[in-house]
PDB file of C-alpha atoms in Angstrom:
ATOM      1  CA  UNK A1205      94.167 -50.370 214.986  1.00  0.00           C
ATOM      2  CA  UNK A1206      93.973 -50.442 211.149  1.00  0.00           C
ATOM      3  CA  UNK A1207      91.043 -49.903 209.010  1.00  0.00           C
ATOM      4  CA  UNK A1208      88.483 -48.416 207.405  1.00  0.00           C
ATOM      5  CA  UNK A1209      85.787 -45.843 208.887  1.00  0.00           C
ATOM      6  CA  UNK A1210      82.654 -44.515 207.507  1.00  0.00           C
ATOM      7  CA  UNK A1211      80.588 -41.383 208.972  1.00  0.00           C
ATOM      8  CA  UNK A1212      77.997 -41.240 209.470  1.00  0.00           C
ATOM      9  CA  UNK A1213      75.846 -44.550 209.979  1.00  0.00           C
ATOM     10  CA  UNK A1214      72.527 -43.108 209.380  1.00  0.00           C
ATOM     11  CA  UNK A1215      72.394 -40.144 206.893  1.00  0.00           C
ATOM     12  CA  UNK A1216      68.562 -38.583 206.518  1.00  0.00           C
ATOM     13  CA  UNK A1217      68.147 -35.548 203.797  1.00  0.00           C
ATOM     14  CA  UNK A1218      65.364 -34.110 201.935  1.00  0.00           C
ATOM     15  CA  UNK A1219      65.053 -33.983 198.346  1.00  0.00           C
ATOM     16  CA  UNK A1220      66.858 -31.529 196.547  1.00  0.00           C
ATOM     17  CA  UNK A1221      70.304 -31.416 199.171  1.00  0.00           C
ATOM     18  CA  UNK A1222      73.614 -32.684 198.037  1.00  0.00           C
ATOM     19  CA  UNK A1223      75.055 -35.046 200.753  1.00  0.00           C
ATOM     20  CA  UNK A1224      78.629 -35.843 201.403  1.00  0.00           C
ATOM     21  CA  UNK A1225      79.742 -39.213 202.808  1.00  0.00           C
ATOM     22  CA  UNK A1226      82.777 -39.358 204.566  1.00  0.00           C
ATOM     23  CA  UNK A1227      85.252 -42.777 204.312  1.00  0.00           C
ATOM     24  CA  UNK A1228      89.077 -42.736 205.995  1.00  0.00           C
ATOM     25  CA  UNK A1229      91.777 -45.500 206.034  1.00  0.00           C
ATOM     26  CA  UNK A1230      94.903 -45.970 207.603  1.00  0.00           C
ATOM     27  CA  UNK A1231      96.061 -48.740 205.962  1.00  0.00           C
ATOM     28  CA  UNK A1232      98.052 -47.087 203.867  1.00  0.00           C
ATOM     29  CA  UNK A1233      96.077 -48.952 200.431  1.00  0.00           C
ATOM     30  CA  UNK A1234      96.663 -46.515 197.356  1.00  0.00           C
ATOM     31  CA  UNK A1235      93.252 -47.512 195.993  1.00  0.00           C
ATOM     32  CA  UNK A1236      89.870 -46.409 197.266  1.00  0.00           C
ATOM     33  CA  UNK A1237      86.048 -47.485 196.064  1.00  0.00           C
ATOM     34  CA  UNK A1238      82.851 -46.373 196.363  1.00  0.00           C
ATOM     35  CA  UNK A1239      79.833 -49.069 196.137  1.00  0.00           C
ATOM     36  CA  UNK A1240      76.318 -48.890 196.096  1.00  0.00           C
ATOM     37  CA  UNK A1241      74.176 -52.026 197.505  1.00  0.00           C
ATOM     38  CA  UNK A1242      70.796 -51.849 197.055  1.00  0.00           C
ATOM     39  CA  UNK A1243      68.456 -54.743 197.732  1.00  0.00           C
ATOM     40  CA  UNK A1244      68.483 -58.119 195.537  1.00  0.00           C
ATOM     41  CA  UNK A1245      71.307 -56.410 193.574  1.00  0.00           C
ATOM     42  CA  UNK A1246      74.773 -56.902 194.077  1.00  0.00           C
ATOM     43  CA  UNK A1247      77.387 -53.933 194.751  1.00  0.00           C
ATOM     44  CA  UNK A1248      77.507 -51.269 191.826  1.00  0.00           C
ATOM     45  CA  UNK A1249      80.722 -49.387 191.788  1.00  0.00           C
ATOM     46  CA  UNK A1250      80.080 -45.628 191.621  1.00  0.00           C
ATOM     47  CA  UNK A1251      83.714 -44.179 191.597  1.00  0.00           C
ATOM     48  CA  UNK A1252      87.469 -46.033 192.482  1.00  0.00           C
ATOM     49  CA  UNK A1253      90.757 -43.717 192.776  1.00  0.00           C
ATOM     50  CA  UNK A1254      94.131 -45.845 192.252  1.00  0.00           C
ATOM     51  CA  UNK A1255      96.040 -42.722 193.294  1.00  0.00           C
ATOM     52  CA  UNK A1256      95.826 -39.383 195.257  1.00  0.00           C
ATOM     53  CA  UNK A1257      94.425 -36.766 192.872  1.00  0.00           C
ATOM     54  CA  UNK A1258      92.951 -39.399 190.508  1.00  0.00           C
ATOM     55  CA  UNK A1259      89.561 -40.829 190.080  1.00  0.00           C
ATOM     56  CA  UNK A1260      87.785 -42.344 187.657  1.00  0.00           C
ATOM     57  CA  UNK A1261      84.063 -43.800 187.236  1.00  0.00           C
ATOM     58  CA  UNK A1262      82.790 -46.913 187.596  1.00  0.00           C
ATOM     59  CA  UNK A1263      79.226 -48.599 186.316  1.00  0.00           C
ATOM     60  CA  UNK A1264      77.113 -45.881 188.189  1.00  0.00           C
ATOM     61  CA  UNK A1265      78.652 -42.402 188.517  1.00  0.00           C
ATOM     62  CA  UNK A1266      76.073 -40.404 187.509  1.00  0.00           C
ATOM     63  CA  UNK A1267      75.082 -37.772 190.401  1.00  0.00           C
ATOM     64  CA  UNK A1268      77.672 -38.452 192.529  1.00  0.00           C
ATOM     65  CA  UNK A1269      81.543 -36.987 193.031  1.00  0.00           C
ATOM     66  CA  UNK A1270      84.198 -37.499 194.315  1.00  0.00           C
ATOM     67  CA  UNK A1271      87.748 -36.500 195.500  1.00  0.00           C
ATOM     68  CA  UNK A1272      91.292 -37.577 196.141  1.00  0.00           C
ATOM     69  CA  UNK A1273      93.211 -34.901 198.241  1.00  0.00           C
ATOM     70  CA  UNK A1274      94.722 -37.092 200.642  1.00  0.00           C
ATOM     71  CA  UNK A1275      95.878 -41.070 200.652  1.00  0.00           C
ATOM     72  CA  UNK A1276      93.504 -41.513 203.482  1.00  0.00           C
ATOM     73  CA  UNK A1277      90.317 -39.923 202.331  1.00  0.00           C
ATOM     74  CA  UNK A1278      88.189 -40.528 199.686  1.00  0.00           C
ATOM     75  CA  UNK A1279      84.206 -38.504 200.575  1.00  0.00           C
ATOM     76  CA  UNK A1280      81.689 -39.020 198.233  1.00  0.00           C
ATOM     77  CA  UNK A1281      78.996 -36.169 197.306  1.00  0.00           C
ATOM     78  CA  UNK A1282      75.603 -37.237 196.774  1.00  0.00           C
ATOM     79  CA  UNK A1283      74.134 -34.688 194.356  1.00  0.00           C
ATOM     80  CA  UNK A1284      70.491 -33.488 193.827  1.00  0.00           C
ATOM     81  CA  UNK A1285      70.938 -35.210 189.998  1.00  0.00           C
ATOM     82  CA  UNK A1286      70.708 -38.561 191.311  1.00  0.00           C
ATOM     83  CA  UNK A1287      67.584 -39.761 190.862  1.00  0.00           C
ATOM     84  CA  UNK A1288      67.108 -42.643 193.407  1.00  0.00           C
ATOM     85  CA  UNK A1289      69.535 -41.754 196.438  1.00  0.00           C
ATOM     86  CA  UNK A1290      68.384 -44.127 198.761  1.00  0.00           C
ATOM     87  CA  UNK A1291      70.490 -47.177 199.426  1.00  0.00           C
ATOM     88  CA  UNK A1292      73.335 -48.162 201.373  1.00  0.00           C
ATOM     89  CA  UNK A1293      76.903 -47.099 200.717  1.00  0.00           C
ATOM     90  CA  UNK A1294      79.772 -48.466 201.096  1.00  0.00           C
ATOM     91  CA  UNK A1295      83.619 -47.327 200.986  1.00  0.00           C
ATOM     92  CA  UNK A1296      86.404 -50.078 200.503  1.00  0.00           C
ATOM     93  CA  UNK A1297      90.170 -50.001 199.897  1.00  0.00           C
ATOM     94  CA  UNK A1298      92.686 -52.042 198.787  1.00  0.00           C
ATOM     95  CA  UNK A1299      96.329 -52.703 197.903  1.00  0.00           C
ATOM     96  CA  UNK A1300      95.883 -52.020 194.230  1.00  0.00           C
ATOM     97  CA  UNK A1301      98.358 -54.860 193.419  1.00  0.00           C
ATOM     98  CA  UNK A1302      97.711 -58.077 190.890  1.00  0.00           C
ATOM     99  CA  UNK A1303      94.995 -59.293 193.546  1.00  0.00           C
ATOM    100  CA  UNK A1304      92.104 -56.931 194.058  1.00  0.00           C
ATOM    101  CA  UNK A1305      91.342 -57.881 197.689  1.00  0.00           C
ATOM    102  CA  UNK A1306      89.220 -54.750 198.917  1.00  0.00           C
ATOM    103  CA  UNK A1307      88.320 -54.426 202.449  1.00  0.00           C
ATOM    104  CA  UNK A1308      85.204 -52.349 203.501  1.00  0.00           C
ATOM    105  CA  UNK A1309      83.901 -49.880 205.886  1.00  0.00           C
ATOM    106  CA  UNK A1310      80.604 -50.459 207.483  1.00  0.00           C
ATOM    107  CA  UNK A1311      79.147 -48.283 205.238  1.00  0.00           C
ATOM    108  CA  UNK A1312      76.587 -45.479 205.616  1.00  0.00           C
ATOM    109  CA  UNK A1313      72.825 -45.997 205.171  1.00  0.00           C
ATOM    110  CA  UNK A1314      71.391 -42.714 203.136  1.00  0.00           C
ATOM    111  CA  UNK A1315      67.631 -42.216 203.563  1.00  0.00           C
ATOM    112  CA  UNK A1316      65.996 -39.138 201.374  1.00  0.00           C
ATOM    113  CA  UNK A1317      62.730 -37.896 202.463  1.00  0.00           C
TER     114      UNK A1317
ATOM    115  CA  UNK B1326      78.561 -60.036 178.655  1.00  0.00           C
ATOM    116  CA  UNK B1327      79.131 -60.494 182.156  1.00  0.00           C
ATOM    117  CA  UNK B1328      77.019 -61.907 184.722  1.00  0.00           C
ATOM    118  CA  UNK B1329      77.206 -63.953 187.992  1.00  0.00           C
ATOM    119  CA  UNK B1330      74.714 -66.228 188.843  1.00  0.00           C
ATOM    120  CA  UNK B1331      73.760 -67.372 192.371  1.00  0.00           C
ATOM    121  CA  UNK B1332      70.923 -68.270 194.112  1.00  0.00           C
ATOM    122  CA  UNK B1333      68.569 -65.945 196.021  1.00  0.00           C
ATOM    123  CA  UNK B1334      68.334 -67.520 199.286  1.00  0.00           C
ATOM    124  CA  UNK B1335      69.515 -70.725 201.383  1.00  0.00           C
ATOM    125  CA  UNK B1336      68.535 -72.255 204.339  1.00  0.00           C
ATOM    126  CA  UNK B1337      70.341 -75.167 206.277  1.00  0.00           C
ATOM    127  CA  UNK B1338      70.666 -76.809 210.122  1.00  0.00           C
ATOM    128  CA  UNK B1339      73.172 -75.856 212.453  1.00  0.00           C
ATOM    129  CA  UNK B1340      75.973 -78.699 212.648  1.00  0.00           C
ATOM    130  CA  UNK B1341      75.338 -79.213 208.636  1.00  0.00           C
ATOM    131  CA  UNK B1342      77.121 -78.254 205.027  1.00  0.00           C
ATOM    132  CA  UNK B1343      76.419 -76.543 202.898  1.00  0.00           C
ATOM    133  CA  UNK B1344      77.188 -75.734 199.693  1.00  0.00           C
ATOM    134  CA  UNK B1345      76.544 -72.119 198.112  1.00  0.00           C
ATOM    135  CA  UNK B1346      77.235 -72.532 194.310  1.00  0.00           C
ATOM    136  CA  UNK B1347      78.186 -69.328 191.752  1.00  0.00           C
ATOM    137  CA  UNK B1348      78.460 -69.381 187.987  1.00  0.00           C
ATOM    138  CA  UNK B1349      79.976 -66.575 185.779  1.00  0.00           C
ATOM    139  CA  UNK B1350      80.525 -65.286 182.215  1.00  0.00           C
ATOM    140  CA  UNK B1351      83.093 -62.578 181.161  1.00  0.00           C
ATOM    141  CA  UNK B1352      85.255 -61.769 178.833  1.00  0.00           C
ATOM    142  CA  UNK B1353      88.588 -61.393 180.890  1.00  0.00           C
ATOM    143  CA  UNK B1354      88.741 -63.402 184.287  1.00  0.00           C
ATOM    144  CA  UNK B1355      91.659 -63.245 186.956  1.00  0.00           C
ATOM    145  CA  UNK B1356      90.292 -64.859 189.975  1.00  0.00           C
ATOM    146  CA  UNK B1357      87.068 -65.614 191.775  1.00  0.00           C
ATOM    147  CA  UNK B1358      86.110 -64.014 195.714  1.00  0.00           C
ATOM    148  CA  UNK B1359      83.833 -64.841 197.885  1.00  0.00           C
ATOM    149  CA  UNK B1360      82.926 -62.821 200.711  1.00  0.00           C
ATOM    150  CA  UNK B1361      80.494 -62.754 203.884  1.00  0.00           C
ATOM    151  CA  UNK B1362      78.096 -59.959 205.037  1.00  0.00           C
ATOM    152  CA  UNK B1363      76.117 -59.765 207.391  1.00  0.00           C
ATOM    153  CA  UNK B1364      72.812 -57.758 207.847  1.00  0.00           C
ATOM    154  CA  UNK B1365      73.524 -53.948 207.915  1.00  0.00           C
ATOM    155  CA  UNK B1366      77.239 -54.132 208.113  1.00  0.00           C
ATOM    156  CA  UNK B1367      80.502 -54.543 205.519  1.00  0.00           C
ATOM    157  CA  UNK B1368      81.490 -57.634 203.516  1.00  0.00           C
ATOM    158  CA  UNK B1369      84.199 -59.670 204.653  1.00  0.00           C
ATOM    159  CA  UNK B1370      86.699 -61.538 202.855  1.00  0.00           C
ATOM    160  CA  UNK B1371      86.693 -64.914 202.487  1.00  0.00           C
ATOM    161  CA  UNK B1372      88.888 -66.029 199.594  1.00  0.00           C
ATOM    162  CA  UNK B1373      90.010 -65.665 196.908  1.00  0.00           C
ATOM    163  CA  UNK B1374      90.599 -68.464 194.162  1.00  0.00           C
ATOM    164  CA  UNK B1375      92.912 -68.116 191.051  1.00  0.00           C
ATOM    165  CA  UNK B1376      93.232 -71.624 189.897  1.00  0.00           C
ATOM    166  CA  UNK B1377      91.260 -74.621 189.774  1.00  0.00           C
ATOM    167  CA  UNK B1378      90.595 -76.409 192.654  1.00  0.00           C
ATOM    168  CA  UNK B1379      89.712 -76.390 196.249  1.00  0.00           C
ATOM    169  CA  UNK B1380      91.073 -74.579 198.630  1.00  0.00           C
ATOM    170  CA  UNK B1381      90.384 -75.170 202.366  1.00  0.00           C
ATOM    171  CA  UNK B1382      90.470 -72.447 205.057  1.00  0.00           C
ATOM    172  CA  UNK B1383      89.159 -73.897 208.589  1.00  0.00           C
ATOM    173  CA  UNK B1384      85.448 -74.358 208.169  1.00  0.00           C
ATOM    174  CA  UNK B1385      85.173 -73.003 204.703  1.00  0.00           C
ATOM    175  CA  UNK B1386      86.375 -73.861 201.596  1.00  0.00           C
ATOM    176  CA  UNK B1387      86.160 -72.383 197.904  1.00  0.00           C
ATOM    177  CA  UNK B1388      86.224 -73.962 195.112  1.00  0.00           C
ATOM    178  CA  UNK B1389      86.869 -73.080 191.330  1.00  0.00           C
ATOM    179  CA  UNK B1390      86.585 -74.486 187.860  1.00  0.00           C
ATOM    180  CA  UNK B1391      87.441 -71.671 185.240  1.00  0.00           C
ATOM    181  CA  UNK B1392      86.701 -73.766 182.306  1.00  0.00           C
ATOM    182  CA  UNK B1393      82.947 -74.063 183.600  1.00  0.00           C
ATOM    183  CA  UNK B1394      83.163 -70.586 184.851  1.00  0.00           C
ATOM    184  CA  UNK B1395      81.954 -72.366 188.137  1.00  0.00           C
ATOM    185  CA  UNK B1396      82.762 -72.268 191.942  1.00  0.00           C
ATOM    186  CA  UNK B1397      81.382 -72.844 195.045  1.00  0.00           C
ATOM    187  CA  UNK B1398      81.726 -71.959 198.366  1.00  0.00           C
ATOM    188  CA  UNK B1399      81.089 -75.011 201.144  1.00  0.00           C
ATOM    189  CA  UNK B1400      81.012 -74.136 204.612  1.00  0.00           C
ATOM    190  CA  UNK B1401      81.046 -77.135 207.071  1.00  0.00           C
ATOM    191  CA  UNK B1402      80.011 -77.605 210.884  1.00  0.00           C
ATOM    192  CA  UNK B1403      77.365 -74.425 210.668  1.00  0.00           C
ATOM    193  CA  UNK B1404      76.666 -72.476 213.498  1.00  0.00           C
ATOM    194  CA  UNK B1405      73.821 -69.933 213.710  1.00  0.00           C
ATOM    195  CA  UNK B1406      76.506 -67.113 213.180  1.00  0.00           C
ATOM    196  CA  UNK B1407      77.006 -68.192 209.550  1.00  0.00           C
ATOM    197  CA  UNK B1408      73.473 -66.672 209.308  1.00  0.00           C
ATOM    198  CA  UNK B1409      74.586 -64.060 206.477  1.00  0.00           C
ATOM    199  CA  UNK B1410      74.774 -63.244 202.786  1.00  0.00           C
ATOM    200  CA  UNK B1411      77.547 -64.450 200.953  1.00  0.00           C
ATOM    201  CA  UNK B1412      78.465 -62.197 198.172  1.00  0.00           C
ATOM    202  CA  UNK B1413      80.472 -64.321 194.603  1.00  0.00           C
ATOM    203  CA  UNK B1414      82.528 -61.464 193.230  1.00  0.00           C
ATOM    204  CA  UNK B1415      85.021 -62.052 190.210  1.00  0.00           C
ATOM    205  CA  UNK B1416      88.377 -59.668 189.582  1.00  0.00           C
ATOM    206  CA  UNK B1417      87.791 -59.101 185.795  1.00  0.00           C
ATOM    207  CA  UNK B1418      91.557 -56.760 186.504  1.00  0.00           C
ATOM    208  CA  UNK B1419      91.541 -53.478 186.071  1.00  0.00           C
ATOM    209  CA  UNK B1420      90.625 -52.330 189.429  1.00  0.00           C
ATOM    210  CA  UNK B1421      87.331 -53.855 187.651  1.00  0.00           C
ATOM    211  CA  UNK B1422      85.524 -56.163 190.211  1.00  0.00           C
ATOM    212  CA  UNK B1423      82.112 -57.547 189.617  1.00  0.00           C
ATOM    213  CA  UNK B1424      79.677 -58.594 192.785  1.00  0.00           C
ATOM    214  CA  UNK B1425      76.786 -61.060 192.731  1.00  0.00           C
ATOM    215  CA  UNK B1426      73.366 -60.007 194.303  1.00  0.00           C
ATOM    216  CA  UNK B1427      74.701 -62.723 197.460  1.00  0.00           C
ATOM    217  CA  UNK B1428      73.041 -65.408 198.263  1.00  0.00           C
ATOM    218  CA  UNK B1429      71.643 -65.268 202.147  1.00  0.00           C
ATOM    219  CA  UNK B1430      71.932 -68.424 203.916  1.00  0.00           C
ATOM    220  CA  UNK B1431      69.483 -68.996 206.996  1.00  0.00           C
ATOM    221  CA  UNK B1432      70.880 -71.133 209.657  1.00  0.00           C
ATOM    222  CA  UNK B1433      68.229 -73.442 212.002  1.00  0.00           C
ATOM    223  CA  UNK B1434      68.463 -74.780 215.039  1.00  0.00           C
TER     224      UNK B1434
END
């Protein structure tokens, strides 16, 4: 079956730690996303990759990375710089064609203590 | 700027329609989605609207009007499974799309 997976559900660190969120697809889409939904807000894109080996940032990137080193994968690192952690993340990819249809993971709830 | 406008929260009776409405302002506009989440899990797609007009898809249909920056999404016959957010998002190109804070409809029995 094709789609999109997203380890683990439930993420719990303490202060300080980095964090890395893993997100797979084998739908063979070229582009990859990272969101960040917190509540009343709507998704904030943190970092998108049309390509492997290319990234770039969205509206929110700041304490957070990324990297392309396979069409499949796309983890995100939560870093001790990011000031407000918490929140709910989710991974979507999509054909990177003239419609932007993205289809999503069911995304990892991070929790820092 | 850009912005999309939709309402907090809805609530309507199971066997009813209703009618989730979404305004929007920006500067470069290809096309309008809408999409369903539910509680704790990933948005789905619902559609996707490029011109103006309805466009019907079973039990839901979109609709758009880009000179009002306006659309709606109308979902007929509710069950209690439509119980969800439903998330306005519009494709500003660019690998550049922009989500409303969803609007979460309650369905009643």
């Amino acid at each position: 079956d094709g789609g999109i997976t997203q380890s683990p559900k439930y993420l719990f660190r303490k202060e300080g730690q980095n964090v890395t969120l893993s997100c797979e697809q084998n739908l063979n889409h070229d582009a990859m996303y990272w969101y960040r939904q917190d509540p009343g807000q709507g998704l904030r894109l943190i970092y998108y990759s049309q390509i492997v080996n290319d990234f770039q940032k969205g509206d929110i990137a700041e304490g957070y990375s990324v990297s392309r080193e396979k069409k499949e994968s796309f983890p995100l690192t939560v870093t001790s710089a990011q000031k407000n952690p918490t929140a709910f993340y989710l991974c979507a990819s999509g054909l990177a064609g003239e419609v932007d249809t993205q289809y999503f993971g069911p995304g990892t709830r991070l929790t820092v203590l | 700027g850009q912005n999309i406008d939709q309402p907090t929260e809805m609530t309507a009776t199971e066997g009813a329609i209703v009618q989730i409405n979404c305004t929007y302002q920006t500067s470069g506009f290809n096309g309008l989605f809408w999409y369903q989440q539910h509680a704790g899990e990933a948005p789905t797609f619902l559609s996707y609207n490029v011109l103006d007009g309805l466009e019907e898809k079973g039990r839901f249909s979109s609709f758009l009007s880009r000179s009002k920056g306006y659309s709606y999404l109308l979902l007929k016959e509710l069950q209690m499974k439509d119980s969800a957010s439903y998330l306005c998002a519009m494709y500003t190109g660019g690998f550049k799309t922009i989500f409303g804070a969803g609007t979460r409809l309650f369905v009643k029995a």
